[in-house]
Amino acid sequence: MAATNTTKTGQPFDRDVLDSLLRRTGFYMPSFEIYGGEKGLYDYGPPLTALQSNFVDLWRKHFVLREKMLEVDTTIITPEPVFITSGHVAKFADFMSKDPKTGEIFRTDHLIKQVLGARLKADQDARGQTIEVEKPDEPQKKKKIKDVKIEKLDDAVAQEYNETLAKLDNYDGEGFNELIKKFDIKGPTSGVDLDPPKPFNLMFQTYIGPSADKPNGYLRPETAQGQFLNFQKLLEFNKQKMPFASASIGKSFRNEISPRQGLLRVREFLMAEIEHYVDPESGKKHEKFEDVKDVKLTLLNRHTQLAGSEKTEVMTVGDAVSNKVIDNETLGYFIVRIQDFLLKLGIDPSKLRFRQHMANEMAHYAADCWDAELFGSFGWIECVGCADRSAYDLTVHMKKTGAPLVVRENLPEPRKFKEYQVDMNKKKLGPKFRKDAKAVENAVEDLSQDLREKLSLELKDSGKITIDTPNIGNGKTELDKDLITIEQREVTQHIREYTPNVIEPSFGIGRILYHLLEHVFWTRSSESQDEPSARNVLSIPPLIAPIKVLIVPLSNHLDFKPFLRHLTSLLDEMDVANSIDDSSASIGKRYSRNDELGTPFGITVDFQTVKDKTITLRERDSTKQVRASQEDICAAIESLVRGGCRNLQVKR
């Protein structure tokens, strides 16, 4: 069943209402607002800061502690050579299109999606149907998309639009340009032809040190590289045992082309990333896979997308791995763990799917990748990536630096096998190729066994071979038998040396938190005349709610003060976040205000409390109330906020 844009209780969702609530109650605000603000930058207020802290705490328990991971904290500022080697300088980019008349710049894929979406909306309106389209997240000074005339499209055209949108992530710059021409997409405000799409690197450059005369570093766009560069030290810390995982939580930065969609597309954000190192000869099996093999996942594979469809399929992770829908057990295991975590947070399971990356969309390092996508008012949005990065990162950094980013293990029995080995005449190689000698040597070392076998025959027959050297001249280099020898030899191996493969779950924390707030938002009618006609509620699970308990005295009567102090002391000792609202507003209004903050429990102190030391506990979503002693109520709350039980039960 397709996800629908509704509140937690099935009401039509209005993003403006939620956004107004979040801003009014101080969840977030534009950064530098008194200076006019800056797009793509937001500050978190007390509620969202606390929610994020609770998220991080739960993430550590769910992943770092349960999976025995090694957490590290690496630097944000990164020297340029690191990202040149990793490929980010060349490939970490999105395509942008410029309107030559107005100077406006658009992210190309987003513009195509918006224009085709608007045309499909006009078609559905003409047919008397409705369709969800993206709303602007903030007032625009200029209209981004001109009003589209309400008219029916040919069925074939509408189908082509839908198929194009389903596989839009698979296009490159040239493909985007062809779509723009084919569908006659113009500058949204000027109506003129757009300049051809160009790649725009998303990393922020910076200067490291006072002597730099040009940018020589970057703010990291992910935490991963810092973990890879410390691999050898982490392996030693783990007593040379494989497999193992490192983890890191920290700020990352991406210079988004046109940051929109509020908290979903920002230039500074918090990430949580895991790098799980695995032996490639193990088949990437996972020791805990049997425990999760029957867990069901909602999957959208790449073949379905390439066929122009977004139809998902529900299957167990065991079936998905055995049928090679998901590449291997370790990837499948972490996809399940990601799903478990998101559901524990309070994400609506009907608005969660895992979508496989298509070939052109795949990151430059990835062998396979699945995104946990969450559905909300902006459509399906990637919030967690789970990629098989193969051995790419460790390999390129090892080649560049010579650092031994490998695992060495003693074999129980010596292994004997034959392989083609290469000998280079370095005395002649250096004078012939000069500064390119090292690059030639590296290219030779990279030759696969199959290619070495083929080249050995060529060398024997013709006395010379030609190899690919992408960074030298025309990309081809000729070597004669005076420079190189390729022979098959028998090898006896006592120590196996290999470069681990890496499975990487990567969490965009801000995106997950925003979708959580959409998924738990709902509105209920007023229960009394002194409350608003419609009351907004955030049903944030007690486990991560910013404030767990609101303490409400019936009035400011002095007899209540000792009980307030005692309750606060009890809850503080339990590390249960609490607050007191002793304002003059009615109890109903005070509870309503805190329902908007997601506070799951309320305690009322009244004159009955003074008589028998009992208090009333109110549950946010049901508004159910029970009365019991202070100690029993606090004990029940402690269990509830730790996730120990789900129902409101206390001794009477």
XYZ file of C-alpha atoms in Angstrom:
652
model
C 0.000 0.000 0.000
C 1.359 3.414 -0.946
C 2.309 5.791 1.853
C -0.040 8.718 2.354
C 0.651 12.190 3.680
C -1.348 12.014 6.906
C -0.798 12.661 10.595
C -0.216 9.902 13.152
C -3.987 9.461 13.527
C -4.814 9.590 9.813
C -5.802 13.243 9.507
C -4.708 15.264 6.440
C -1.221 16.583 7.191
C -0.548 20.328 6.992
C 3.155 21.115 7.008
C 2.520 24.787 7.744
C 0.750 23.904 11.006
C 3.630 21.709 12.177
C 6.249 24.227 11.090
C 4.424 26.991 12.962
C 4.332 24.799 16.082
C 8.049 23.949 15.871
C 9.084 27.583 15.458
C 6.670 28.889 18.085
C 7.776 26.361 20.691
C 11.478 26.891 19.995
C 12.386 23.574 18.379
C 14.446 25.405 15.756
C 15.032 28.819 14.248
C 16.970 30.243 11.271
C 20.627 30.885 12.098
C 21.714 34.551 12.215
C 18.055 35.558 11.974
C 18.591 39.124 13.217
C 21.078 39.578 10.350
C 18.598 38.290 7.797
C 19.500 34.617 8.116
C 21.436 32.359 5.745
C 19.811 29.640 3.633
C 20.521 26.095 4.679
C 21.631 26.992 8.221
C 19.433 26.500 11.308
C 19.895 26.619 15.081
C 18.249 24.038 17.335
C 16.379 25.348 20.363
C 16.128 23.522 23.720
C 13.477 20.906 22.713
C 15.203 19.793 19.506
C 18.651 19.897 21.116
C 17.405 17.584 23.877
C 15.663 15.339 21.336
C 18.882 15.105 19.318
C 20.916 14.297 22.438
C 18.479 11.510 23.330
C 18.674 10.232 19.735
C 22.480 10.061 19.951
C 22.321 8.288 23.320
C 19.906 5.684 21.950
C 22.022 5.274 18.776
C 25.125 4.567 20.863
C 23.287 1.935 22.904
C 21.674 0.325 19.850
C 24.810 0.162 17.720
C 28.067 0.985 19.536
C 27.335 -0.937 22.750
C 25.283 -3.809 21.293
C 27.700 -4.435 18.415
C 30.879 -3.761 20.448
C 32.014 -0.987 18.105
C 35.040 1.273 18.574
C 33.879 4.887 18.691
C 36.284 7.610 17.553
C 36.087 11.382 17.262
C 38.093 12.671 14.295
C 38.726 16.202 13.038
C 36.363 18.212 10.875
C 39.116 20.104 9.020
C 40.798 17.773 6.537
C 43.891 18.396 4.362
C 43.208 18.487 0.631
C 45.352 15.418 -0.285
C 43.032 13.167 1.731
C 40.007 14.094 -0.396
C 42.001 14.067 -3.620
C 42.962 10.480 -2.860
C 39.458 9.446 -1.753
C 37.944 10.831 -4.962
C 35.819 13.490 -3.304
C 37.580 16.425 -4.995
C 36.820 14.946 -8.412
C 33.463 13.277 -7.827
C 31.620 14.610 -4.767
C 29.289 16.811 -6.790
C 25.699 17.519 -7.816
C 24.650 18.967 -11.175
C 23.414 22.544 -11.342
C 21.610 24.493 -14.069
C 21.874 28.252 -14.460
C 19.309 30.631 -15.903
C 21.461 32.932 -18.090
C 18.918 35.762 -17.914
C 18.207 35.940 -14.168
C 21.391 34.311 -12.875
C 19.333 31.895 -10.780
C 20.968 28.532 -10.093
C 19.017 25.329 -9.598
C 19.980 21.800 -8.652
C 19.204 20.080 -11.948
C 17.515 16.904 -10.714
C 15.320 18.875 -8.323
C 14.246 21.284 -11.078
C 13.301 18.439 -13.438
C 11.390 16.712 -10.651
C 9.534 19.911 -9.771
C 8.573 20.762 -13.373
C 7.415 17.254 -14.307
C 5.617 16.972 -10.979
C 3.751 20.219 -11.634
C 2.704 19.002 -15.082
C 1.463 15.715 -13.662
C -0.451 17.641 -10.987
C -2.123 19.751 -13.681
C -3.002 16.567 -15.565
C -4.541 15.004 -12.451
C -6.505 18.205 -11.742
C -7.869 18.109 -15.283
C -8.950 14.513 -14.718
C -10.619 15.428 -11.422
C -8.051 13.513 -9.408
C -5.584 14.625 -6.732
C -1.847 14.136 -6.472
C 0.682 15.045 -3.790
C 3.183 17.668 -4.956
C 6.018 19.357 -3.169
C 5.108 22.583 -1.364
C 7.700 25.299 -0.997
C 9.036 25.230 2.540
C 9.328 28.986 2.812
C 7.895 32.024 1.041
C 9.770 32.730 -2.187
C 10.559 36.206 -3.468
C 10.129 34.838 -6.976
C 7.965 32.015 -8.153
C 10.182 29.028 -8.728
C 7.778 27.332 -11.120
C 5.285 29.237 -13.250
C 1.671 28.211 -12.918
C 1.000 25.235 -15.163
C -2.151 25.256 -17.266
C -4.637 22.649 -16.089
C -4.910 20.278 -19.023
C -4.863 16.563 -19.670
C -1.677 14.938 -20.891
C -1.643 12.079 -23.344
C -1.543 8.845 -21.376
C 1.799 7.957 -22.986
C 3.283 11.328 -21.986
C 2.067 11.028 -18.397
C 3.499 7.509 -18.227
C 6.834 8.744 -19.600
C 6.939 11.506 -16.975
C 6.279 9.006 -14.185
C 8.873 6.561 -15.510
C 11.442 9.354 -15.809
C 10.824 10.463 -12.210
C 11.126 6.864 -10.985
C 14.661 6.541 -12.418
C 15.771 10.174 -12.199
C 18.615 9.291 -9.828
C 20.220 7.176 -12.561
C 21.004 10.120 -14.886
C 24.318 11.930 -15.244
C 24.907 15.485 -16.513
C 24.523 14.570 -20.162
C 21.378 12.611 -19.390
C 19.896 15.551 -17.463
C 20.634 17.852 -20.405
C 18.811 15.508 -22.775
C 15.786 15.454 -20.437
C 15.728 19.257 -20.252
C 15.695 19.490 -24.043
C 13.266 16.617 -24.531
C 10.692 17.953 -22.056
C 11.277 21.605 -22.977
C 12.208 22.709 -19.456
C 13.000 26.433 -19.324
C 14.143 28.905 -16.709
C 11.270 28.918 -14.183
C 10.959 32.696 -13.922
C 12.418 33.857 -17.257
C 11.223 31.178 -19.646
C 14.596 31.108 -21.463
C 16.791 28.108 -22.249
C 18.984 26.998 -19.359
C 22.740 26.618 -19.582
C 23.873 22.956 -19.816
C 24.115 21.248 -16.417
C 27.509 21.506 -14.741
C 28.905 19.559 -11.772
C 29.295 21.542 -8.558
C 31.557 20.153 -5.829
C 29.711 20.183 -2.514
C 32.708 20.490 -0.186
C 33.587 23.709 1.649
C 37.210 24.746 1.074
C 39.277 26.357 3.825
C 42.797 27.528 4.681
C 44.919 25.511 7.110
C 47.589 27.690 8.710
C 48.673 31.286 8.049
C 51.153 30.483 5.259
C 48.648 28.998 2.821
C 48.249 31.221 -0.238
C 45.278 29.206 -1.521
C 42.733 26.837 0.039
C 44.517 23.680 1.154
C 41.834 21.891 3.114
C 38.137 21.108 3.344
C 35.428 20.807 5.955
C 34.573 17.122 5.863
C 31.372 16.127 4.050
C 31.282 12.852 6.040
C 33.055 11.313 9.025
C 34.213 8.198 7.160
C 37.682 9.252 5.989
C 38.888 9.956 9.526
C 37.912 6.421 10.482
C 39.679 4.844 7.496
C 42.924 6.710 8.107
C 43.003 5.318 11.664
C 42.241 1.751 10.592
C 45.628 0.289 11.566
C 45.495 1.761 15.072
C 41.917 0.560 15.522
C 42.885 -2.937 14.390
C 45.685 -2.946 16.979
C 43.272 -1.700 19.657
C 40.984 -4.596 18.716
C 43.899 -7.042 19.234
C 44.114 -7.753 15.480
C 40.699 -9.453 15.560
C 38.405 -9.372 12.532
C 35.670 -8.499 11.797
C 35.137 -5.315 13.795
C 33.514 -1.922 13.398
C 34.380 1.683 14.141
C 31.799 4.422 14.655
C 31.756 8.201 14.757
C 29.204 10.908 15.500
C 29.965 14.454 14.428
C 29.254 17.494 12.295
C 29.662 17.377 8.516
C 29.296 20.089 5.890
C 27.967 20.203 2.328
C 27.641 23.348 0.248
C 24.183 22.576 -1.129
C 23.365 24.226 -4.470
C 19.895 25.390 -3.499
C 19.104 24.424 0.100
C 15.358 24.155 0.561
C 13.010 21.782 2.368
C 13.726 23.287 5.789
C 15.683 20.947 8.062
C 16.006 18.266 5.370
C 18.587 19.928 3.138
C 21.067 21.969 5.136
C 24.727 22.912 4.830
C 25.810 21.875 8.329
C 24.452 18.747 9.958
C 25.118 15.962 12.435
C 25.960 12.484 11.137
C 26.435 9.103 12.761
C 28.476 6.650 10.698
C 29.653 3.070 11.107
C 32.503 1.399 9.220
C 32.244 -2.391 9.590
C 35.425 -4.107 8.371
C 35.010 -7.619 6.980
C 37.197 -10.258 5.323
C 36.246 -10.353 1.601
C 36.976 -14.104 1.477
C 34.349 -14.723 4.167
C 31.586 -14.071 1.644
C 30.698 -11.118 3.876
C 28.723 -13.416 6.137
C 27.617 -12.188 9.563
C 27.592 -14.278 12.730
C 24.235 -12.826 13.847
C 22.454 -13.143 10.498
C 20.537 -16.238 11.608
C 18.979 -14.129 14.381
C 17.423 -11.683 11.886
C 16.863 -13.740 8.726
C 13.064 -13.837 9.182
C 12.670 -10.063 9.626
C 10.565 -8.546 6.846
C 11.733 -5.512 4.871
C 9.972 -3.280 2.351
C 12.343 -3.131 -0.629
C 12.498 -1.163 -3.874
C 15.221 -2.754 -5.996
C 17.120 -1.140 -8.874
C 15.530 -3.326 -11.566
C 12.047 -2.144 -10.626
C 13.195 1.474 -10.765
C 14.861 1.038 -14.155
C 11.541 -0.306 -15.426
C 9.994 3.034 -14.459
C 8.125 1.784 -11.387
C 8.271 2.462 -7.655
C 6.404 -0.676 -6.615
C 7.919 -2.107 -3.437
C 8.148 -5.734 -2.405
C 7.985 -7.119 1.134
C 10.337 -10.021 1.774
C 12.423 -11.432 4.576
C 16.036 -10.376 4.672
C 16.955 -14.070 4.435
C 15.149 -14.388 1.107
C 16.558 -11.065 -0.094
C 20.128 -12.223 0.517
C 19.662 -15.750 -0.837
C 18.092 -14.328 -4.026
C 20.888 -11.725 -4.315
C 18.447 -8.802 -4.066
C 20.663 -7.700 -1.178
C 24.284 -8.543 -1.962
C 25.465 -10.192 1.258
C 24.606 -11.126 4.846
C 26.497 -8.280 6.513
C 24.722 -5.682 4.374
C 21.392 -7.374 5.102
C 22.100 -7.593 8.832
C 22.768 -3.876 9.112
C 19.676 -3.007 7.058
C 17.632 -4.915 9.649
C 19.425 -3.162 12.517
C 18.712 0.200 10.862
C 15.021 -0.687 10.573
C 14.887 -1.794 14.221
C 16.429 1.497 15.322
C 14.093 3.673 13.255
C 11.016 1.865 14.547
C 12.287 2.159 18.123
C 12.524 5.921 17.569
C 8.853 6.107 16.621
C 9.075 6.178 12.811
C 5.818 5.055 11.146
C 6.570 1.604 9.587
C 4.172 2.313 6.708
C 6.357 5.314 5.784
C 9.661 3.426 5.686
C 11.206 1.660 2.717
C 14.678 0.574 1.588
C 15.578 1.677 -1.946
C 18.540 0.256 -3.829
C 20.846 2.665 -5.664
C 20.955 2.424 -9.451
C 24.274 2.222 -11.324
C 24.812 5.908 -12.185
C 23.495 6.976 -8.799
C 25.930 4.780 -6.899
C 28.656 6.609 -5.018
C 32.043 6.286 -6.710
C 33.250 3.820 -4.075
C 30.164 1.637 -3.599
C 29.663 -1.975 -4.714
C 26.033 -1.994 -3.518
C 23.973 0.518 -1.580
C 20.514 0.748 -0.036
C 18.882 3.868 1.388
C 16.400 3.855 4.234
C 13.892 6.364 2.872
C 11.208 7.990 5.002
C 7.966 9.368 3.622
C 6.717 12.794 4.622
C 5.332 15.992 3.195
C 8.344 16.288 0.848
C 7.867 12.769 -0.514
C 10.362 9.944 -0.049
C 13.656 11.244 1.390
C 16.917 9.365 1.952
C 17.736 9.409 5.681
C 20.115 6.479 6.154
C 22.499 5.017 3.596
C 23.861 1.479 3.925
C 26.687 0.972 1.440
C 29.130 -1.799 0.618
C 32.184 0.397 -0.023
C 34.260 -2.695 -0.970
C 37.980 -2.112 -0.230
C 38.079 1.201 -2.075
C 39.009 3.666 0.666
C 41.652 1.630 2.460
C 43.213 0.671 -0.880
C 43.554 4.183 -2.297
C 44.929 5.639 0.941
C 47.410 2.780 1.258
C 48.653 3.289 -2.309
C 49.017 7.016 -1.800
C 50.799 6.938 1.561
C 52.371 3.498 1.766
C 50.699 2.980 5.157
C 49.900 -0.723 5.790
C 46.104 -0.462 5.953
C 45.812 -4.247 5.801
C 45.121 -7.237 7.990
C 47.893 -9.804 8.486
C 46.864 -13.177 9.865
C 48.856 -16.342 10.528
C 47.538 -19.279 8.537
C 46.953 -22.564 10.420
C 48.483 -24.399 7.441
C 50.758 -22.947 4.731
C 48.947 -22.209 1.481
C 50.592 -23.149 -1.805
C 49.365 -21.694 -5.078
C 50.571 -20.324 -8.370
C 50.307 -16.686 -9.371
C 51.687 -14.357 -11.995
C 54.299 -12.052 -10.507
C 55.793 -8.918 -12.004
C 59.406 -7.723 -11.777
C 60.245 -4.159 -12.801
C 63.726 -3.015 -13.807
C 63.715 0.113 -11.633
C 67.193 1.175 -12.793
C 65.782 1.662 -16.286
C 62.224 2.580 -15.282
C 63.253 5.775 -13.461
C 65.370 7.347 -16.223
C 62.770 6.456 -18.886
C 59.624 7.759 -17.164
C 61.137 10.221 -14.661
C 58.325 11.779 -12.567
C 55.784 9.286 -13.935
C 57.801 6.215 -12.909
C 55.860 5.694 -9.663
C 52.516 5.994 -11.459
C 53.619 3.373 -14.004
C 54.774 1.092 -11.207
C 51.427 1.464 -9.402
C 49.513 0.716 -12.613
C 51.510 -2.495 -13.072
C 50.905 -3.556 -9.455
C 47.159 -3.078 -9.988
C 47.027 -5.579 -12.861
C 44.719 -8.500 -12.097
C 45.906 -12.095 -12.356
C 43.846 -12.628 -15.525
C 45.366 -9.563 -17.160
C 48.878 -10.544 -16.046
C 48.429 -13.935 -17.674
C 47.330 -12.324 -20.933
C 50.152 -9.756 -20.903
C 52.771 -12.417 -20.137
C 51.885 -14.122 -23.422
C 51.996 -10.800 -25.308
C 55.377 -9.992 -23.800
C 56.711 -13.402 -24.786
C 55.388 -13.121 -28.362
C 56.120 -9.467 -29.216
C 58.620 -8.384 -26.597
C 56.406 -5.496 -25.417
C 53.034 -4.747 -23.831
C 50.730 -1.747 -23.434
C 49.012 -0.997 -20.113
C 46.413 1.578 -19.028
C 47.880 4.568 -17.161
C 44.974 7.052 -16.901
C 47.023 9.916 -15.435
C 49.912 9.766 -17.913
C 49.855 11.216 -21.429
C 47.195 9.618 -23.607
C 46.350 7.077 -20.902
C 48.412 4.243 -22.447
C 52.019 3.291 -21.659
C 54.207 0.855 -23.587
C 56.687 -1.345 -21.724
C 59.273 -3.649 -23.351
C 60.910 -6.795 -21.987
C 63.935 -4.809 -20.761
C 61.636 -2.983 -18.309
C 59.248 -5.706 -17.174
C 59.093 -9.458 -16.599
C 55.854 -11.362 -15.972
C 56.165 -14.981 -14.845
C 53.978 -17.585 -13.170
C 55.557 -18.802 -9.936
C 54.625 -21.097 -7.086
C 54.057 -19.275 -3.815
C 54.019 -20.696 -0.285
C 52.089 -18.395 2.025
C 52.436 -18.580 5.811
C 50.851 -15.201 6.543
C 47.802 -13.983 4.677
C 47.651 -10.260 4.012
C 44.419 -8.673 2.793
C 42.572 -5.377 2.602
C 39.187 -5.549 4.367
C 35.948 -4.645 2.679
C 33.738 -2.101 4.433
C 29.979 -2.034 5.055
C 28.919 1.484 6.015
C 25.606 2.549 7.591
C 25.447 6.373 7.515
C 22.727 8.302 9.390
C 21.594 11.856 8.639
C 20.336 12.699 12.117
C 18.536 15.953 11.276
C 16.551 14.336 8.475
C 15.471 11.461 10.700
C 14.413 13.820 13.498
C 12.335 15.975 11.138
C 10.508 12.936 9.749
C 9.962 11.662 13.264
C 8.255 14.948 14.150
C 6.023 14.645 11.074
C 5.186 11.010 11.874
C 4.242 11.646 15.530
C 2.274 14.873 14.920
C -1.514 14.890 15.218
C -4.395 17.096 16.344
C -7.190 16.335 18.783
C -10.346 18.231 19.571
C -10.657 20.208 22.778
C -12.063 18.522 25.867
C -13.141 21.697 27.620
C -14.093 25.314 26.883
C -10.922 26.812 28.390
C -8.674 24.985 25.884
C -8.009 25.700 22.187
C -10.582 24.209 19.784
C -7.909 21.986 18.228
C -4.870 20.861 20.198
C -1.642 19.832 18.517
C 0.208 16.820 19.909
C 3.685 15.395 19.294
C 3.563 11.746 20.360
C 7.323 11.449 20.804
C 8.160 8.100 22.457
C 9.126 8.460 26.141
C 12.518 6.902 25.386
C 13.685 10.009 23.474
C 11.228 12.754 24.495
C 13.034 16.031 25.371
C 11.179 16.413 28.691
C 9.722 13.236 30.158
C 7.510 14.651 32.916
C 5.601 17.887 33.475
C 4.824 18.610 37.129
C 1.689 20.735 37.518
C 0.610 22.144 40.897
C -3.088 22.923 41.111
C -2.133 26.434 42.218
C 0.728 28.343 43.841
C -0.461 27.372 47.310
C 2.482 27.156 49.734
C 1.406 23.677 50.895
C 2.340 22.325 47.447
C 5.967 23.526 47.521
C 7.450 20.627 49.573
C 5.822 18.082 47.265
C 7.176 19.811 44.166
C 10.687 19.759 45.625
C 10.354 16.102 46.619
C 9.065 15.021 43.197
C 11.775 16.936 41.388
C 14.402 15.354 43.622
C 13.044 11.841 43.022
C 12.967 12.288 39.231
C 16.383 13.965 39.146
C 17.913 11.027 41.012
C 16.436 8.751 38.332
C 17.891 10.979 35.574
C 14.383 11.614 34.277
C 14.131 15.059 32.667
C 11.299 17.054 34.214
C 9.944 20.582 34.461
C 7.432 22.460 36.597
C 4.690 24.652 35.136
C 3.269 26.735 37.974
C 1.852 29.462 35.756
C -1.644 30.838 36.289
C -3.066 29.075 33.213
C -5.561 26.263 33.728
C -4.229 22.736 34.132
C -5.747 21.835 30.751
C -3.889 24.627 28.979
C -0.649 23.772 30.748
C -0.951 20.142 29.663
C -1.842 21.236 26.125
C 1.274 23.414 25.887
C 3.436 20.464 26.872
C 1.635 18.055 24.545
C 3.012 20.292 21.787
C 6.519 19.742 23.188
C 6.050 15.966 23.165
C 6.128 15.579 26.965
C 4.659 12.079 27.536
C 3.679 12.307 31.229
C 2.159 14.858 33.566
C 1.942 14.836 37.369
C -0.719 16.860 39.151
C -0.166 17.978 42.738
C -3.423 18.990 44.464
C -4.988 19.229 47.924
C -5.531 15.456 47.994
C -1.736 15.198 47.757
C -1.432 17.258 50.931
C -3.841 14.910 52.716
C -2.524 11.482 51.716
C 0.690 12.173 49.676
C -0.799 10.660 46.499
C -0.463 12.284 43.074
C -2.161 11.948 39.702
C -0.244 10.734 36.643
C -1.547 11.683 33.180
C -0.483 9.967 29.936
C -0.203 12.337 26.967
C -1.763 10.392 24.080
C -4.727 8.752 25.813
C -5.092 11.447 28.528
C -5.710 8.469 30.865
C -5.018 9.276 34.538
C -4.179 7.143 37.569
C -3.580 8.085 41.202
C -0.964 6.514 43.470
C 1.859 7.341 45.849
C 4.698 9.587 44.722
C 7.220 6.733 44.890
C 5.059 4.322 42.867
C 4.288 6.949 40.233
C 7.961 7.874 39.839
C 8.982 4.205 39.641
C 6.413 3.621 36.897
C 7.662 6.670 35.006
C 11.257 5.488 35.282
C 10.308 2.138 33.753
C 8.299 3.780 30.968
C 11.005 6.240 29.930
C 13.605 3.442 29.899
C 11.408 1.466 27.521
C 10.708 -1.198 30.139
C 6.931 -1.275 29.677
C 4.506 0.401 27.322
C 1.290 0.636 29.341
C 0.538 2.991 32.173
C 0.426 0.664 35.174
C 1.129 1.599 38.785
C 0.319 0.111 42.143
C -2.722 1.660 43.748
